[in-house]
């Protein structure tokens, strides 16, 4: 089941890339494994998947420990809201954090990243749909935060992440992703070496790829509906 789903998602990425005149190899697939047991993550690993995304600190840490035998072969991405009192375990165990939305969190992650590990790879989460309840930094604040984060010694700023408000028609899905693409281009023109647009989930992956996503975060289409 998981192997067949993964294959279908990879085919979907390839088709969307071709439609957009892009290379499928330029789009990474992050398997979002929140609520998914270590055994099912192992099944995805056996089917060739290497990058996994977790939303909750303790759940993620527990799974990284349960899959310690595969640690060197996996990349663990933290994609959930992060409170400042929970940064240390994330800095010590994850490879990526997609949800930087204020400088204080980034400073703590940089200070807490162990010396023996590579720099923590990070994205700034943008509140692209302007919903009061959603996390992420307002678009107008992105440039200042990006330059400050890029200057931190133990972080490597890779790009931007967003979770737009759900929309059903493809044109409405594409609009916020297009804004994200423009924002990344502006930061690059401003001297930041960024290569990542983390956007697109099971319901809007094609629209995100059409607008330049370099990493899609897919849960349901790989592991099924979360109970
Ligand atoms: C759950 C989640 C996903 C995956 O969503 P699906 O609709 O199951 O593909 C992607 N990104 C984030 C931040 C999530 O929390």
Short mmCIF file of C-alpha atoms and ligand atoms in Angstrom, two decimals:
data_model
loop_
_atom_site.label_atom_id
_atom_site.label_comp_id
_atom_site.label_asym_id
_atom_site.label_seq_id
_atom_site.Cartn_x
_atom_site.Cartn_y
_atom_site.Cartn_z
CA UNK A 1 0.00 0.00 0.00
CA UNK A 2 2.64 2.52 1.07
CA UNK A 3 4.96 1.47 -1.77
CA UNK A 4 2.17 1.81 -4.34
CA UNK A 5 1.12 5.19 -2.92
CA UNK A 6 4.69 6.44 -3.02
CA UNK A 7 5.01 5.36 -6.61
CA UNK A 8 1.78 7.15 -7.51
CA UNK A 9 2.94 10.34 -5.77
CA UNK A 10 6.31 10.20 -7.55
CA UNK A 11 4.47 9.79 -10.85
CA UNK A 12 2.26 12.75 -9.95
CA UNK A 13 5.34 14.87 -9.27
CA UNK A 14 6.89 13.81 -12.58
CA UNK A 15 3.69 14.63 -14.49
CA UNK A 16 3.28 18.03 -12.82
CA UNK A 17 6.95 18.83 -13.45
CA UNK A 18 6.67 17.92 -17.11
CA UNK A 19 3.56 20.06 -17.46
CA UNK A 20 5.50 22.98 -15.97
CA UNK A 21 8.58 22.39 -18.11
CA UNK A 22 10.60 21.42 -15.05
CA UNK A 23 12.77 18.44 -14.08
CA UNK A 24 11.20 16.02 -11.59
CA UNK A 25 14.64 15.66 -9.99
CA UNK A 26 14.42 19.31 -8.90
CA UNK A 27 11.42 18.55 -6.67
CA UNK A 28 12.08 16.72 -3.40
CA UNK A 29 9.39 14.58 -1.83
CA UNK A 30 9.00 14.97 1.92
CA UNK A 31 6.86 12.18 3.40
CA UNK A 32 4.86 13.74 6.24
CA UNK A 33 4.77 11.01 8.88
CA UNK A 34 2.91 12.67 11.76
CA UNK A 35 0.75 10.04 13.55
CA UNK A 36 2.41 7.33 11.40
CA UNK A 37 4.07 4.46 13.30
CA UNK A 38 7.80 3.67 12.96
CA UNK A 39 6.90 0.38 11.23
CA UNK A 40 5.08 2.23 8.46
CA UNK A 41 7.95 4.70 8.14
CA UNK A 42 10.22 1.66 7.69
CA UNK A 43 7.92 0.45 4.92
CA UNK A 44 8.31 3.82 3.18
CA UNK A 45 12.07 3.59 3.65
CA UNK A 46 12.05 0.11 2.08
CA UNK A 47 10.22 1.67 -0.88
CA UNK A 48 13.03 4.19 -1.31
CA UNK A 49 11.79 7.18 0.71
CA UNK A 50 14.50 9.02 2.66
CA UNK A 51 13.03 12.34 3.85
CA UNK A 52 10.38 12.45 6.56
CA UNK A 53 8.49 15.34 8.14
CA UNK A 54 7.18 15.51 11.71
CA UNK A 55 4.91 18.13 13.33
CA UNK A 56 5.23 17.46 17.04
CA UNK A 57 8.52 17.60 18.94
CA UNK A 58 8.11 14.63 21.29
CA UNK A 59 6.53 12.38 18.65
CA UNK A 60 9.32 13.21 16.23
CA UNK A 61 12.09 12.61 18.77
CA UNK A 62 10.55 9.25 19.72
CA UNK A 63 10.46 8.12 16.09
CA UNK A 64 14.00 9.28 15.37
CA UNK A 65 15.05 7.12 18.36
CA UNK A 66 12.93 4.15 17.18
CA UNK A 67 14.60 4.40 13.75
CA UNK A 68 18.11 5.10 15.07
CA UNK A 69 19.56 2.24 12.98
CA UNK A 70 18.62 4.22 9.84
CA UNK A 71 19.69 7.64 11.19
CA UNK A 72 22.57 8.17 8.75
CA UNK A 73 20.35 7.37 5.76
CA UNK A 74 17.36 9.53 6.69
CA UNK A 75 16.69 13.26 6.72
CA UNK A 76 14.28 14.39 9.41
CA UNK A 77 12.37 17.65 8.85
CA UNK A 78 10.50 19.50 11.60
CA UNK A 79 7.42 21.10 10.00
CA UNK A 80 5.17 21.96 12.96
CA UNK A 81 4.77 25.08 15.08
CA UNK A 82 7.80 25.48 17.35
CA UNK A 83 7.71 27.09 20.79
CA UNK A 84 10.88 28.59 22.20
CA UNK A 85 10.97 26.16 25.15
CA UNK A 86 11.05 23.20 22.72
CA UNK A 87 13.90 24.28 20.46
CA UNK A 88 16.69 22.25 22.10
CA UNK A 89 15.55 18.71 21.16
CA UNK A 90 14.80 19.94 17.64
CA UNK A 91 18.28 21.48 17.32
CA UNK A 92 19.84 18.26 18.62
CA UNK A 93 17.92 15.71 16.53
CA UNK A 94 16.49 17.12 13.30
CA UNK A 95 18.20 17.98 9.98
CA UNK A 96 15.74 20.66 8.86
CA UNK A 97 13.21 23.10 10.36
CA UNK A 98 10.63 24.61 7.99
CA UNK A 99 8.73 26.77 10.45
CA UNK A 100 11.00 29.65 11.52
CA UNK A 101 8.65 32.57 12.14
CA UNK A 102 10.61 34.79 14.51
CA UNK A 103 14.23 35.61 15.19
CA UNK A 104 14.16 34.38 18.79
CA UNK A 105 13.43 30.80 17.67
CA UNK A 106 16.21 30.93 15.08
CA UNK A 107 18.72 32.32 17.59
CA UNK A 108 17.92 29.56 20.06
CA UNK A 109 18.21 26.83 17.40
CA UNK A 110 21.56 28.23 16.28
CA UNK A 111 22.90 28.43 19.85
CA UNK A 112 21.66 24.90 20.65
CA UNK A 113 22.83 23.15 17.47
CA UNK A 114 25.55 20.69 18.57
CA UNK A 115 29.06 21.47 17.28
CA UNK A 116 29.55 18.02 15.77
CA UNK A 117 26.50 18.23 13.52
CA UNK A 118 26.14 20.00 10.17
CA UNK A 119 24.36 23.37 10.23
CA UNK A 120 20.61 23.05 10.74
CA UNK A 121 18.85 23.64 7.40
CA UNK A 122 15.97 26.08 7.82
CA UNK A 123 13.12 27.77 6.00
CA UNK A 124 11.10 30.80 7.03
CA UNK A 125 7.38 30.11 7.21
CA UNK A 126 5.34 32.83 5.51
CA UNK A 127 1.74 33.54 6.51
CA UNK A 128 0.81 33.80 2.86
CA UNK A 129 -2.98 33.78 3.22
CA UNK A 130 -2.97 36.37 6.03
CA UNK A 131 -5.12 34.29 8.34
CA UNK A 132 -4.92 35.51 11.94
CA UNK A 133 -4.93 31.95 13.30
CA UNK A 134 -2.12 30.59 11.12
CA UNK A 135 1.53 30.69 12.03
CA UNK A 136 4.18 32.26 9.86
CA UNK A 137 5.64 35.71 9.43
CA UNK A 138 3.77 38.43 7.50
CA UNK A 139 5.13 38.85 3.94
CA UNK A 140 6.30 42.41 4.66
CA UNK A 141 8.52 41.13 7.48
CA UNK A 142 10.18 38.36 5.47
CA UNK A 143 13.21 40.30 4.12
CA UNK A 144 14.41 41.56 7.53
CA UNK A 145 13.92 38.17 9.16
CA UNK A 146 15.64 36.36 6.27
CA UNK A 147 18.76 38.52 6.49
CA UNK A 148 18.92 38.11 10.28
CA UNK A 149 18.48 34.32 10.11
CA UNK A 150 21.03 33.99 7.29
CA UNK A 151 23.63 35.63 9.56
CA UNK A 152 23.30 33.02 12.34
CA UNK A 153 26.35 30.74 12.50
CA UNK A 154 24.79 27.30 13.03
CA UNK A 155 21.82 27.65 10.69
CA UNK A 156 21.75 27.55 6.92
CA UNK A 157 18.77 29.45 5.54
CA UNK A 158 17.51 27.53 2.50
CA UNK A 159 14.30 29.32 1.57
CA UNK A 160 10.62 29.80 2.32
CA UNK A 161 7.71 27.59 3.38
CA UNK A 162 3.95 28.19 3.30
CA UNK A 163 0.65 26.48 4.02
CA UNK A 164 -1.95 28.49 2.07
CA UNK A 165 -5.61 28.51 2.96
CA UNK A 166 -7.23 25.49 1.25
CA UNK A 167 -8.71 26.27 -2.17
CA UNK A 168 -10.25 23.96 -4.72
CA UNK A 169 -9.92 25.52 -8.13
CA UNK A 170 -6.42 25.37 -9.59
CA UNK A 171 -6.14 29.11 -10.33
CA UNK A 172 -6.97 29.98 -6.71
CA UNK A 173 -4.48 27.38 -5.51
CA UNK A 174 -1.72 28.83 -7.67
CA UNK A 175 -2.04 32.49 -6.58
CA UNK A 176 -0.39 32.25 -3.13
CA UNK A 177 2.30 29.92 -4.51
CA UNK A 178 3.10 32.46 -7.22
CA UNK A 179 3.51 35.13 -4.53
CA UNK A 180 5.92 32.81 -2.71
CA UNK A 181 7.96 32.31 -5.87
CA UNK A 182 8.21 36.09 -6.35
CA UNK A 183 9.25 36.54 -2.73
CA UNK A 184 12.04 33.97 -3.04
CA UNK A 185 13.27 35.61 -6.25
CA UNK A 186 13.40 39.00 -4.51
CA UNK A 187 15.47 37.58 -1.64
CA UNK A 188 17.88 35.99 -4.11
CA UNK A 189 18.18 39.25 -6.03
CA UNK A 190 18.99 40.80 -2.66
CA UNK A 191 22.02 38.54 -2.24
CA UNK A 192 20.74 35.54 -0.27
CA UNK A 193 21.73 32.14 -1.69
CA UNK A 194 18.38 30.37 -1.35
CA UNK A 195 17.21 27.27 -3.23
CA UNK A 196 14.10 25.99 -1.46
CA UNK A 197 10.38 26.62 -1.82
CA UNK A 198 8.66 24.22 0.60
CA UNK A 199 5.06 24.25 -0.58
CA UNK A 200 2.37 21.87 -1.77
CA UNK A 201 0.53 19.12 0.14
CA UNK A 202 -1.64 16.19 -0.98
CA UNK A 203 -4.47 18.49 -2.12
CA UNK A 204 -2.49 21.20 -3.94
CA UNK A 205 0.80 19.60 -5.00
CA UNK A 206 0.31 20.20 -8.75
CA UNK A 207 -0.39 23.93 -8.28
CA UNK A 208 2.69 24.28 -6.05
CA UNK A 209 4.92 22.52 -8.60
CA UNK A 210 3.54 24.74 -11.37
CA UNK A 211 4.71 27.76 -9.35
CA UNK A 212 8.18 26.48 -8.54
CA UNK A 213 7.96 24.28 -5.44
CA UNK A 214 11.29 22.51 -4.84
CA UNK A 215 9.97 20.39 -1.97
CA UNK A 216 6.42 19.10 -1.54
CA UNK A 217 5.17 17.88 1.85
CA UNK A 218 2.87 14.89 1.34
CA UNK A 219 1.14 12.92 4.09
CA UNK A 220 -2.30 11.58 3.21
CA UNK A 221 -1.47 10.54 -0.35
CA UNK A 222 1.36 8.34 0.97
CA UNK A 223 0.14 7.02 4.32
CA UNK A 224 -3.64 7.36 3.95
CA UNK A 225 -6.06 9.48 6.00
CA UNK A 226 -4.90 10.20 9.54
CA UNK A 227 -7.15 8.57 12.14
C1 LIG B 1 0.12 17.48 7.74
C2 LIG B 1 0.98 18.41 6.99
C3 LIG B 1 1.30 18.18 5.64
C4 LIG B 1 0.75 17.02 4.83
O1 LIG B 1 -0.60 17.19 4.59
P1 LIG B 1 -1.41 16.13 3.67
O2 LIG B 1 -2.63 16.88 3.28
O3 LIG B 1 -1.69 14.95 4.54
O4 LIG B 1 -0.55 15.79 2.51
C5 LIG B 1 2.16 19.07 5.01
N1 LIG B 1 2.68 20.13 5.66
C6 LIG B 1 2.40 20.38 6.95
C7 LIG B 1 3.02 21.56 7.61
C8 LIG B 1 1.54 19.54 7.65
O5 LIG B 1 1.25 19.82 8.93
#
